[in-house]
Amino acid sequence: MPITRQSGLARASTGIFFLLALLLSLGVAAFSYHSVRDFERRAVWLQHSYTVLNKLEEANSTLRDAVSSSRGFALSGEQEYRSNFETGVRHLNALLQDLRRLLSDNPRQAGLLSQTEDLVMQRLTLSRQLMELSQEEGRARVLEGKELGERIRGGFEQMKGNENALLATRSHDTAISANLTIFMVISGSLLSIALLLLVYRKLRKEMSRRVEAQQRAQAYSDEIEDLYNNAPCGYHSVDETDKRIIKINDTELKWLGYTREQVVGRMTQADLLAPASATRYERELQPQFLLRREISGIDLNFRRADGSEFTALVNATAIPSRDNSKLISRTVIYDISERKRAEEEIEALNADLERQAQHLHNVNKELESFSYSVSHDLRAPLRAISGYAMILEEDYAHAIDEKGREQLQVIRRNVRKMDALINDLLKLAKSTTGELTLQRFSMDELVAQVVAGLQQENPGVIFDVPRLEGAVANRGLIAQVWENLLSNAVKFSSKSEQPRVCVTMQANADEYVYGVHDNGVGFDMRYAHKLFGTFQRLHRQEEYAGTGIGLALVQRIVVRHTGRVWAESKPREGASFYFALPRKGVLPSLGEARRSSDEN
């Protein structure tokens, strides 16, 4: 077949394949656009479900606050409680109106909301009636409406359950759509790449034929030689008979720091490589290259004349010489050192962003709970209650019998308990906010201080503490971790015949793992997921005192250090609590780094 006709057919087939690849790429783009629009629509409905759940929770909470305010007014007669009640009623009506609008598309939920609204109106009516009674009658009837409250709470829970089920269905449908989109996009892209590779292969063959024709006419012109030597990538050719380099361009020589006389006819491909890459090339790549006559996209480390190294992307082909007496390989290298450094920096930044995202998630979750409590200004009413109880006990002791003094003592104990709970909530909030100052400190000294304090209060407990290696962390926060874990171990082993608390440590390549073990009451691992939740308790308050904040505080502190915490136990066989800290510490968050920079 004539060369002109063959070239024409090759160009025609190449154009057809290129057109197919272009059409396929346009199809993938159109499908991706449709999928994005579909994701936006699904995202709106997912957000709708989250909004409904938040409104239901807020409405239930607002109702409880309003009922509490009415009881407070009935007990104290203070107008502030009546004002709080009316404010809560207005807010609750607004929330119910929002829910009616949000649930108008769901007849079942709308029906449940209507039933629950009737119950809510009945409960608010009962609260208004309570506030109209005298203080003596109000105290006697302050607990009325409990059954109605349970029915209302049940109605809200049923609506939340329905909305959660709807949310799960929508999330599942979204995931299926996403998977289908990913499959279609990847499949279309791979097919497009295959077509483009086919086009590339055909173009290469066409170029090879043209080069051979030009080589018969003339070896190389001065212009081509200049282009070859000053290309932005390195070129060299190797006679595969004796493995010697027979040609190399100026760009590669400049990268390597050699002269042409030092390389051409004297050095092999392996001589240009770093030891590890040379071994890999001779054992793995060269046999494959000689078999397939081609390698593509291989990363190898080259060694310069001064001994330094750089990473290059290598593509190579092998063709016979013009007289078919030799096999000549032609290698193209691209210096990708900067790209490698950029990839490492991106990976480090991604890892840091993931840590910061997890940290922000935990902080936001705790701040929601904490801000709700603080927003009601708990401390001022507690101080007032405690103060008035003390006044009654001291100034009116002659008018109060023994039973009354006992009741006043109960009031003051509960005030102290509530104050301790608020203090623990403050600690929990502070543990996930503020600047995280890191340092390497003596873990032995820190644990010894905590153990000394506990042993002074609990002389009957035996402590077993080995030598502990220090970690890079915030000393004050880690001190709270040890105080909570060790005091918990003492508390829950206090009823054993011989209370014993042991501390352990294991070190591996990535982290330090510390453990606190006791021979106390233990717990059932089926409920282990509740341990580190706020206000979660596995034992009754009468058996073991506490606010239910300690382990939640431990988890927040350890997670903020990018560590992990877990527990193991069996009922009546003691418990073991572990927390792990990274050996290299944790980098401060972006916000903390920015604050530090501003301060400097």
Coordinates of C-alpha atoms in Angstrom, one line a residue:
M1 CA 0.0 0.0 0.0
P2 CA 1.5 3.4 -0.9
I3 CA 2.7 5.5 2.1
T4 CA 0.5 8.4 1.2
R5 CA -2.6 6.2 1.2
Q6 CA -1.6 4.5 4.4
S7 CA -1.0 7.8 6.1
G8 CA -4.4 9.0 5.0
L9 CA -6.2 6.0 6.4
A10 CA -4.2 6.3 9.6
R11 CA -5.2 10.0 9.9
A12 CA -8.9 9.1 9.1
S13 CA -9.1 6.4 11.8
T14 CA -7.3 8.6 14.3
G15 CA -9.8 11.4 13.7
I16 CA -12.7 8.9 14.1
F17 CA -11.4 7.7 17.4
F18 CA -10.7 11.2 18.6
L19 CA -14.2 12.2 17.7
L20 CA -15.6 9.2 19.6
A21 CA -13.5 10.2 22.6
L22 CA -14.7 13.8 22.4
L23 CA -18.4 12.7 22.2
L24 CA -17.9 10.3 25.1
S25 CA -16.3 13.1 27.2
L26 CA -19.2 15.4 26.4
G27 CA -21.6 12.7 27.4
V28 CA -19.8 12.1 30.7
A29 CA -19.9 15.9 31.3
A30 CA -23.6 16.1 30.6
F31 CA -24.3 13.1 32.9
S32 CA -22.1 14.7 35.6
Y33 CA -24.1 17.9 35.4
H34 CA -27.4 16.1 35.7
S35 CA -26.1 14.1 38.7
V36 CA -24.9 17.3 40.4
R37 CA -28.4 18.8 40.0
D38 CA -29.9 15.6 41.3
F39 CA -27.5 15.8 44.3
E40 CA -28.6 19.4 45.0
R41 CA -32.2 18.4 45.0
R42 CA -31.6 15.5 47.3
A43 CA -29.5 17.7 49.6
V44 CA -32.4 20.0 50.0
W45 CA -34.6 17.2 51.2
L46 CA -31.9 15.9 53.5
Q47 CA -31.6 19.4 55.0
H48 CA -35.4 19.5 55.3
S49 CA -35.3 16.3 57.4
Y50 CA -32.5 17.7 59.6
T51 CA -34.5 21.0 60.0
V52 CA -37.6 19.0 61.1
L53 CA -35.6 17.0 63.6
N54 CA -34.1 20.2 65.1
K55 CA -37.5 21.9 65.3
L56 CA -39.0 18.9 67.0
E57 CA -36.2 18.8 69.6
E58 CA -36.4 22.5 70.1
A59 CA -40.2 22.4 70.5
N60 CA -40.1 19.6 73.0
S61 CA -37.3 21.4 75.0
T62 CA -39.2 24.7 74.9
L63 CA -42.4 23.0 76.2
R64 CA -40.4 21.6 79.1
D65 CA -38.9 25.0 79.9
A66 CA -42.3 26.6 79.8
V67 CA -43.8 23.9 82.2
S68 CA -40.8 24.4 84.5
S69 CA -41.3 28.1 84.5
S70 CA -45.0 27.7 85.5
R71 CA -44.0 25.4 88.3
G72 CA -41.3 27.9 89.4
F73 CA -44.0 30.6 89.5
A74 CA -46.3 28.3 91.5
L75 CA -43.6 27.6 94.0
S76 CA -42.0 31.0 94.4
G77 CA -44.5 33.5 93.0
E78 CA -41.8 35.4 91.2
Q79 CA -43.0 37.3 88.1
E80 CA -39.8 36.4 86.3
Y81 CA -41.1 32.8 86.0
R82 CA -44.4 34.0 84.6
S83 CA -42.6 36.1 82.0
N84 CA -40.4 33.2 81.1
F85 CA -43.5 31.0 80.7
E86 CA -45.2 33.5 78.3
T87 CA -42.0 33.9 76.3
G88 CA -41.7 30.1 76.1
V89 CA -45.4 29.8 74.9
R90 CA -44.8 32.4 72.2
H91 CA -41.7 30.6 71.0
L92 CA -43.4 27.3 71.2
N93 CA -46.3 28.5 69.0
A94 CA -43.8 29.8 66.5
L95 CA -42.0 26.5 66.4
L96 CA -45.3 24.6 66.0
Q97 CA -46.2 26.9 63.1
D98 CA -42.8 26.2 61.5
L99 CA -43.4 22.4 61.9
R100 CA -46.9 22.6 60.3
R101 CA -45.3 24.3 57.3
L102 CA -42.4 21.8 57.2
L103 CA -44.6 18.7 57.5
S104 CA -47.3 19.9 55.2
D105 CA -45.9 17.5 52.5
N106 CA -46.2 14.5 54.8
P107 CA -49.8 13.7 55.8
R108 CA -48.8 11.1 58.4
Q109 CA -46.4 13.5 60.1
A110 CA -48.9 16.3 59.9
G111 CA -51.5 14.1 61.6
L112 CA -49.2 13.2 64.4
L113 CA -48.2 16.9 64.8
S114 CA -51.9 17.9 65.0
Q115 CA -52.5 15.3 67.8
T116 CA -49.4 16.4 69.6
E117 CA -50.4 20.1 69.3
D118 CA -53.7 19.3 71.0
L119 CA -51.9 17.7 73.9
V120 CA -49.4 20.6 74.1
M121 CA -52.3 23.1 74.3
Q122 CA -53.9 21.0 77.1
R123 CA -50.5 21.0 78.9
L124 CA -50.1 24.7 78.6
T125 CA -53.7 25.3 79.8
L126 CA -52.9 23.1 82.8
S127 CA -49.8 25.2 83.5
R128 CA -51.8 28.4 83.2
Q129 CA -54.3 27.1 85.7
L130 CA -51.5 26.2 88.0
M131 CA -50.1 29.7 88.0
E132 CA -53.6 31.1 88.9
L133 CA -53.7 29.1 92.1
S134 CA -52.4 30.3 95.5
Q135 CA -48.9 29.2 96.5
E136 CA -50.2 26.6 98.9
E137 CA -52.5 25.1 96.3
G138 CA -49.8 25.4 93.6
R139 CA -47.3 23.5 95.8
A140 CA -49.8 20.7 96.2
R141 CA -50.6 20.4 92.5
V142 CA -47.2 21.3 91.0
L143 CA -46.6 17.8 89.8
E144 CA -49.9 17.4 88.0
G145 CA -49.7 16.7 84.3
K146 CA -46.9 14.2 84.3
E147 CA -48.9 11.6 82.3
L148 CA -49.9 14.3 79.8
G149 CA -46.2 15.2 79.5
E150 CA -45.3 11.6 78.8
R151 CA -47.9 11.4 76.0
I152 CA -46.5 14.7 74.5
R153 CA -43.0 13.4 74.7
G154 CA -44.1 10.2 73.1
G155 CA -45.7 12.1 70.3
F156 CA -42.5 14.1 69.6
E157 CA -40.4 10.9 69.8
Q158 CA -42.8 9.2 67.3
M159 CA -42.5 12.1 64.8
K160 CA -38.7 12.1 65.3
G161 CA -38.6 8.4 64.6
N162 CA -40.6 8.8 61.4
E163 CA -38.4 11.6 60.3
N164 CA -35.3 9.6 61.1
A165 CA -36.6 6.7 59.0
L166 CA -37.4 9.1 56.1
L167 CA -33.9 10.6 56.5
A168 CA -32.3 7.1 56.3
T169 CA -34.3 6.4 53.2
R170 CA -33.2 9.6 51.5
S171 CA -29.6 9.1 52.6
H172 CA -29.7 5.6 51.1
D173 CA -31.2 6.8 47.8
T174 CA -28.6 9.5 47.7
A175 CA -25.8 7.0 48.3
I176 CA -27.1 4.8 45.5
S177 CA -27.3 7.7 43.1
A178 CA -23.8 8.7 44.1
N179 CA -22.4 5.3 43.4
L180 CA -24.1 5.1 40.1
T181 CA -22.7 8.5 39.1
I182 CA -19.2 7.5 40.2
F183 CA -19.4 4.3 38.2
M184 CA -20.7 6.0 35.1
V185 CA -18.1 8.9 35.3
I186 CA -15.2 6.5 35.9
S187 CA -16.4 4.1 33.2
G188 CA -16.8 6.9 30.7
S189 CA -13.5 8.5 31.6
L190 CA -11.7 5.2 31.3
L191 CA -13.2 4.5 28.0
S192 CA -12.3 8.0 26.9
I193 CA -8.8 7.5 28.1
A194 CA -8.6 4.2 26.2
L195 CA -9.7 5.8 23.0
L196 CA -7.3 8.7 23.5
L197 CA -4.5 6.1 24.2
L198 CA -5.5 4.4 21.0
V199 CA -5.3 7.7 19.2
Y200 CA -1.9 8.3 20.8
R201 CA -0.6 4.9 19.8
K202 CA -1.7 5.5 16.2
L203 CA -0.1 8.9 16.2
R204 CA 3.1 7.5 17.6
K205 CA 3.2 4.8 14.9
E206 CA 2.6 7.5 12.3
M207 CA 5.3 9.6 13.7
S208 CA 7.7 6.6 13.8
R209 CA 7.1 6.0 10.1
R210 CA 7.8 9.7 9.3
V211 CA 10.9 9.7 11.4
E212 CA 12.2 6.6 9.6
A213 CA 11.5 8.3 6.2
Q214 CA 13.3 11.4 7.4
Q215 CA 16.3 9.4 8.7
R216 CA 16.7 7.9 5.2
A217 CA 16.8 11.4 3.8
Q218 CA 19.0 13.0 6.5
A219 CA 20.1 12.1 10.0
Y220 CA 19.2 15.2 11.9
S221 CA 19.0 18.9 10.9
D222 CA 20.6 21.6 13.1
E223 CA 17.2 22.8 14.1
I224 CA 16.1 19.3 15.4
E225 CA 19.4 18.9 17.2
D226 CA 18.9 22.2 19.0
L227 CA 15.4 21.2 20.0
Y228 CA 16.6 17.9 21.2
N229 CA 19.4 19.3 23.3
N230 CA 17.3 22.2 24.9
A231 CA 14.1 20.4 25.5
P232 CA 12.4 20.9 28.9
C233 CA 12.8 17.2 29.5
G234 CA 15.8 14.9 29.5
Y235 CA 16.6 12.5 26.6
H236 CA 19.1 9.7 26.2
S237 CA 19.5 6.7 24.0
V238 CA 21.0 3.4 24.9
D239 CA 22.5 0.6 22.7
E240 CA 20.9 -2.4 24.3
T241 CA 23.6 -4.6 23.0
D242 CA 26.3 -3.4 25.4
K243 CA 24.0 -1.1 27.6
R244 CA 26.1 2.0 26.9
I245 CA 24.5 5.4 26.4
I246 CA 25.1 6.5 22.9
K247 CA 23.3 9.9 23.0
I248 CA 22.1 12.4 25.6
N249 CA 20.7 15.9 25.4
D250 CA 22.1 19.0 27.1
T251 CA 19.0 19.3 29.5
E252 CA 19.7 15.9 31.1
L253 CA 23.4 16.6 31.3
K254 CA 22.7 19.9 33.1
W255 CA 20.4 18.1 35.6
L256 CA 23.0 15.4 36.2
G257 CA 26.0 17.6 36.3
Y258 CA 28.1 15.5 33.9
T259 CA 29.8 16.4 30.7
R260 CA 28.9 14.6 27.4
E261 CA 32.4 13.0 27.3
Q262 CA 31.8 11.5 30.8
V263 CA 28.5 9.9 29.8
V264 CA 28.4 8.9 26.1
G265 CA 30.0 5.5 25.4
R266 CA 31.1 5.2 29.1
M267 CA 28.0 5.0 31.3
T268 CA 24.9 2.9 31.4
Q269 CA 21.4 3.6 32.3
A270 CA 22.0 2.1 35.8
D271 CA 25.0 4.3 36.3
L272 CA 22.8 7.4 36.2
L273 CA 20.4 6.0 38.9
A274 CA 20.6 6.0 42.7
P275 CA 21.6 2.6 44.2
A276 CA 18.0 1.6 45.1
S277 CA 16.6 2.6 41.7
A278 CA 19.4 1.0 39.9
T279 CA 18.7 -2.3 41.6
R280 CA 15.0 -2.0 40.8
Y281 CA 15.7 -1.1 37.2
E282 CA 18.1 -4.1 36.6
R283 CA 15.9 -6.6 38.4
E284 CA 12.4 -5.6 37.5
L285 CA 12.1 -2.9 34.8
Q286 CA 14.8 -3.8 32.3
P287 CA 13.6 -7.4 31.7
Q288 CA 10.0 -6.1 31.2
F289 CA 11.3 -3.4 29.0
L290 CA 13.2 -5.8 26.7
L291 CA 10.2 -8.0 26.5
R292 CA 7.6 -5.4 25.8
R293 CA 10.0 -2.8 24.3
E294 CA 8.2 -0.1 26.3
I295 CA 7.9 1.3 29.8
S296 CA 5.8 4.3 30.7
G297 CA 5.2 6.5 33.8
I298 CA 7.9 5.0 36.1
D299 CA 9.3 7.0 39.0
L300 CA 13.1 6.6 39.5
N301 CA 15.7 8.4 41.5
F302 CA 18.6 9.7 39.5
R303 CA 22.0 10.6 41.1
R304 CA 23.9 13.7 40.1
A305 CA 27.6 13.9 39.8
D306 CA 27.9 15.6 43.2
G307 CA 26.0 12.7 44.9
S308 CA 22.7 14.4 45.3
E309 CA 19.5 12.9 44.0
F310 CA 16.3 13.9 42.2
T311 CA 13.1 12.1 41.2
A312 CA 12.2 11.8 37.6
L313 CA 9.3 10.3 35.6
V314 CA 10.7 7.9 33.0
N315 CA 9.2 6.8 29.7
A316 CA 11.2 4.6 27.3
T317 CA 10.8 2.8 24.0
A318 CA 13.0 0.4 22.2
I319 CA 13.4 0.1 18.4
P320 CA 15.8 -1.6 16.1
S321 CA 18.5 0.4 14.4
R322 CA 18.1 1.2 10.7
D323 CA 20.2 -1.8 9.7
N324 CA 18.3 -4.0 12.3
S325 CA 21.6 -5.0 13.8
K326 CA 21.0 -3.4 17.1
L327 CA 18.2 -2.6 19.5
I328 CA 18.2 1.1 20.5
S329 CA 16.2 2.4 23.4
R330 CA 15.2 6.0 23.8
T331 CA 14.4 7.3 27.2
V332 CA 12.6 10.5 28.2
I333 CA 12.8 11.8 31.8
Y334 CA 10.9 14.6 33.5
D335 CA 12.2 16.1 36.7
I336 CA 9.3 15.8 39.1
S337 CA 11.1 16.7 42.4
E338 CA 9.0 19.7 42.9
R339 CA 5.8 17.8 42.2
K340 CA 6.8 15.1 44.8
R341 CA 7.5 17.8 47.4
A342 CA 4.2 19.4 46.6
E343 CA 2.4 16.0 47.0
E344 CA 4.0 15.4 50.3
E345 CA 3.0 18.9 51.5
I346 CA -0.6 18.3 50.3
E347 CA -0.8 15.0 52.1
A348 CA 0.4 16.6 55.3
L349 CA -2.1 19.4 54.9
N350 CA -5.0 17.0 54.2
A351 CA -4.1 15.0 57.3
D352 CA -4.1 18.2 59.3
L353 CA -7.4 19.3 57.9
E354 CA -9.0 15.9 58.7
R355 CA -7.8 16.3 62.3
Q356 CA -9.1 19.8 62.5
A357 CA -12.5 18.8 61.1
Q358 CA -12.8 16.0 63.7
H359 CA -11.8 18.5 66.4
L360 CA -14.3 21.1 65.3
H361 CA -17.1 18.5 65.1
N362 CA -16.4 17.5 68.7
V363 CA -16.2 21.1 69.9
N364 CA -19.5 22.1 68.2
K365 CA -21.3 19.1 69.7
E366 CA -20.2 19.9 73.2
L367 CA -20.8 23.6 72.9
E368 CA -24.4 23.0 71.9
S369 CA -25.1 21.2 75.1
F370 CA -23.0 23.6 77.2
S371 CA -24.5 26.8 75.8
Y372 CA -28.0 25.5 76.4
S373 CA -27.3 25.1 80.1
V374 CA -25.4 28.4 80.5
S375 CA -28.0 30.3 78.5
H376 CA -30.4 29.7 81.4
D377 CA -28.0 31.4 83.8
L378 CA -28.0 28.5 86.3
R379 CA -25.5 29.8 88.7
A380 CA -27.5 32.9 89.9
P381 CA -30.6 30.9 90.9
L382 CA -28.4 28.3 92.6
R383 CA -26.7 30.9 94.7
A384 CA -30.0 32.4 95.6
I385 CA -31.5 29.0 96.7
S386 CA -28.4 28.1 98.8
G387 CA -28.4 31.6 100.4
Y388 CA -32.0 31.6 101.3
A389 CA -31.7 28.1 102.7
M390 CA -28.8 29.2 104.9
I391 CA -30.8 32.2 106.1
L392 CA -33.7 30.0 107.0
E393 CA -31.4 27.6 108.8
E394 CA -29.5 30.2 110.8
D395 CA -31.9 33.1 111.4
Y396 CA -35.1 31.0 111.8
A397 CA -33.7 28.0 113.5
H398 CA -36.1 28.5 116.5
A399 CA -39.1 28.4 114.2
I400 CA -38.1 25.3 112.2
D401 CA -38.4 21.8 113.6
E402 CA -35.8 19.0 113.0
K403 CA -37.7 17.8 109.9
G404 CA -37.6 21.2 108.3
R405 CA -33.8 21.5 109.0
E406 CA -33.3 18.2 107.3
Q407 CA -35.2 19.4 104.3
L408 CA -33.1 22.6 104.2
Q409 CA -30.0 20.4 104.3
V410 CA -31.4 18.4 101.3
I411 CA -31.9 21.6 99.4
R412 CA -28.3 22.7 100.0
R413 CA -26.9 19.3 99.1
N414 CA -28.7 19.3 95.8
V415 CA -27.5 22.9 95.2
R416 CA -23.9 21.8 95.7
K417 CA -24.5 18.8 93.4
M418 CA -25.9 21.1 90.7
D419 CA -23.0 23.5 91.2
A420 CA -20.5 20.6 90.7
L421 CA -22.3 19.6 87.6
I422 CA -22.0 23.1 86.2
N423 CA -18.3 23.2 87.0
D424 CA -17.8 19.9 85.2
L425 CA -19.7 21.3 82.2
L426 CA -17.4 24.3 82.2
K427 CA -14.4 21.9 82.2
L428 CA -15.9 19.9 79.4
A429 CA -16.3 23.1 77.3
K430 CA -12.8 24.4 78.1
S431 CA -11.2 21.1 77.2
T432 CA -12.2 21.5 73.5
T433 CA -11.6 25.2 73.2
G434 CA -8.7 27.5 73.7
E435 CA -5.1 27.3 72.6
L436 CA -3.5 23.8 72.8
T437 CA 0.0 24.4 74.1
L438 CA 2.1 21.3 73.7
Q439 CA 5.3 20.3 75.5
R440 CA 7.2 17.2 76.5
F441 CA 6.8 16.6 80.3
S442 CA 7.4 13.9 82.8
M443 CA 4.4 11.6 82.9
D444 CA 5.9 9.9 86.0
E445 CA 5.9 13.1 87.9
L446 CA 2.3 14.0 86.8
V447 CA 0.9 10.6 87.7
A448 CA 2.7 10.6 91.0
Q449 CA 1.1 13.9 92.0
V450 CA -2.4 12.6 91.2
V451 CA -1.8 9.3 93.0
A452 CA -0.4 11.1 96.1
G453 CA -3.6 13.2 96.3
L454 CA -5.9 10.2 96.0
Q455 CA -3.8 8.0 98.4
Q456 CA -4.1 10.7 101.0
E457 CA -7.9 10.6 100.8
N458 CA -8.1 6.8 100.3
P459 CA -5.3 5.2 102.4
G460 CA -6.7 1.7 102.0
V461 CA -6.2 1.7 98.2
I462 CA -3.1 0.0 96.8
F463 CA -1.6 1.8 93.8
D464 CA 0.8 0.0 91.3
V465 CA 2.5 2.6 89.0
P466 CA 5.5 1.6 86.8
R467 CA 7.9 3.9 85.1
L468 CA 6.0 5.9 82.4
E469 CA 7.5 7.6 79.3
G470 CA 6.4 11.2 78.7
A471 CA 4.5 12.3 75.6
V472 CA 4.2 15.6 73.7
A473 CA 0.9 17.0 74.9
N474 CA -0.8 19.7 77.0
R475 CA 0.2 19.0 80.6
G476 CA -2.8 20.6 82.2
L477 CA -5.3 18.7 80.0
I478 CA -3.5 15.3 80.4
A479 CA -3.5 15.9 84.2
Q480 CA -7.3 16.1 84.1
V481 CA -7.4 12.8 82.1
W482 CA -5.3 11.0 84.8
E483 CA -7.3 12.6 87.7
N484 CA -10.6 11.4 86.2
L485 CA -9.4 7.9 85.3
L486 CA -7.6 7.2 88.6
S487 CA -10.4 8.7 90.8
N488 CA -13.0 6.6 88.9
A489 CA -10.8 3.5 89.5
V490 CA -10.6 4.3 93.2
K491 CA -14.4 5.1 93.4
F492 CA -15.6 1.9 91.7
S493 CA -13.1 -0.4 93.5
S494 CA -13.9 1.1 96.9
K495 CA -16.3 -1.7 97.8
S496 CA -13.7 -4.5 97.1
E497 CA -12.0 -6.2 100.1
Q498 CA -8.6 -4.9 99.0
P499 CA -9.0 -2.1 96.5
R500 CA -6.2 -2.0 93.9
V501 CA -5.4 0.3 91.1
C502 CA -2.7 -0.5 88.5
V503 CA -1.3 1.8 85.8
T504 CA 0.3 0.3 82.6
M505 CA 2.0 1.6 79.5
Q506 CA 2.9 0.3 76.1
A507 CA 4.9 2.0 73.4
N508 CA 4.9 1.3 69.7
A509 CA 6.2 3.0 66.6
D510 CA 3.3 5.5 66.4
E511 CA 1.8 6.1 69.9
Y512 CA 2.0 5.6 73.6
V513 CA -0.8 3.6 75.1
Y514 CA -1.6 4.2 78.9
G515 CA -3.9 2.0 80.9
V516 CA -5.7 2.3 84.3
H517 CA -7.0 -1.0 85.8
D518 CA -9.0 -1.6 88.9
N519 CA -10.5 -4.6 90.7
G520 CA -13.9 -2.9 91.3
V521 CA -17.5 -3.6 90.2
G522 CA -16.8 -3.5 86.4
F523 CA -19.5 -3.1 83.8
D524 CA -21.2 -5.0 80.9
M525 CA -19.5 -4.3 77.6
R526 CA -22.8 -4.2 75.9
Y527 CA -23.2 -0.7 77.4
A528 CA -19.6 0.4 76.7
H529 CA -20.8 2.9 74.1
K530 CA -22.4 4.9 76.8
L531 CA -19.3 5.4 78.9
F532 CA -17.9 8.4 77.2
G533 CA -21.2 10.2 76.6
T534 CA -22.2 13.3 78.6
F535 CA -24.4 12.5 81.6
Q536 CA -24.2 8.8 80.8
R537 CA -24.0 6.5 83.9
L538 CA -23.9 2.7 84.2
H539 CA -24.4 2.7 88.0
R540 CA -27.0 4.4 90.2
Q541 CA -26.2 7.8 91.8
E542 CA -26.9 6.3 95.2
E543 CA -24.2 3.6 94.7
Y544 CA -21.5 5.8 93.2
A545 CA -21.6 9.6 93.3
G546 CA -20.6 11.6 90.2
T547 CA -21.9 14.0 87.5
G548 CA -21.5 11.7 84.5
I549 CA -19.0 14.2 82.9
G550 CA -15.6 12.7 83.8
L551 CA -15.2 10.1 81.1
A552 CA -16.7 12.5 78.5
L553 CA -14.0 15.0 79.5
V554 CA -11.4 12.3 79.1
Q555 CA -12.5 11.4 75.6
R556 CA -12.7 15.1 74.5
I557 CA -9.1 15.8 75.7
V558 CA -7.6 12.7 74.2
V559 CA -9.4 13.1 70.8
R560 CA -8.2 16.7 70.7
H561 CA -4.7 15.4 71.0
T562 CA -5.5 13.2 67.9
G563 CA -5.4 10.1 70.2
R564 CA -8.0 7.5 71.1
V565 CA -9.7 6.1 74.2
W566 CA -11.5 2.9 75.0
A567 CA -12.5 0.6 77.8
E568 CA -12.6 -3.2 78.6
S569 CA -14.5 -4.9 81.5
K570 CA -16.6 -7.6 82.8
P571 CA -19.2 -7.3 85.6
R572 CA -17.7 -7.8 89.1
E573 CA -14.2 -8.4 87.5
G574 CA -12.9 -4.9 87.4
A575 CA -12.4 -2.5 84.5
S576 CA -9.6 -1.3 82.3
F577 CA -9.5 2.2 80.7
Y578 CA -6.9 3.0 78.0
F579 CA -5.9 6.1 76.1
A580 CA -3.3 6.5 73.4
L581 CA -1.3 9.6 72.5
P582 CA 0.8 10.0 69.3
R583 CA 4.5 9.8 69.9
K584 CA 5.2 13.0 67.9
G585 CA 2.4 15.0 69.5
V586 CA -0.2 16.9 67.4
L587 CA 0.2 20.1 65.5
P588 CA -2.0 23.0 66.7
S589 CA -5.1 23.7 64.7
L590 CA -5.3 26.4 62.0
G591 CA -7.3 28.6 64.3
E592 CA -4.8 28.2 67.2
A593 CA -1.8 28.8 64.9
R594 CA -3.5 32.0 63.6
R595 CA -4.2 33.2 67.2
S596 CA -0.6 32.5 68.1
S597 CA 0.6 34.5 65.1
D598 CA -1.6 37.4 65.9
E599 CA -0.3 37.5 69.5
N600 CA 3.3 37.5 68.3

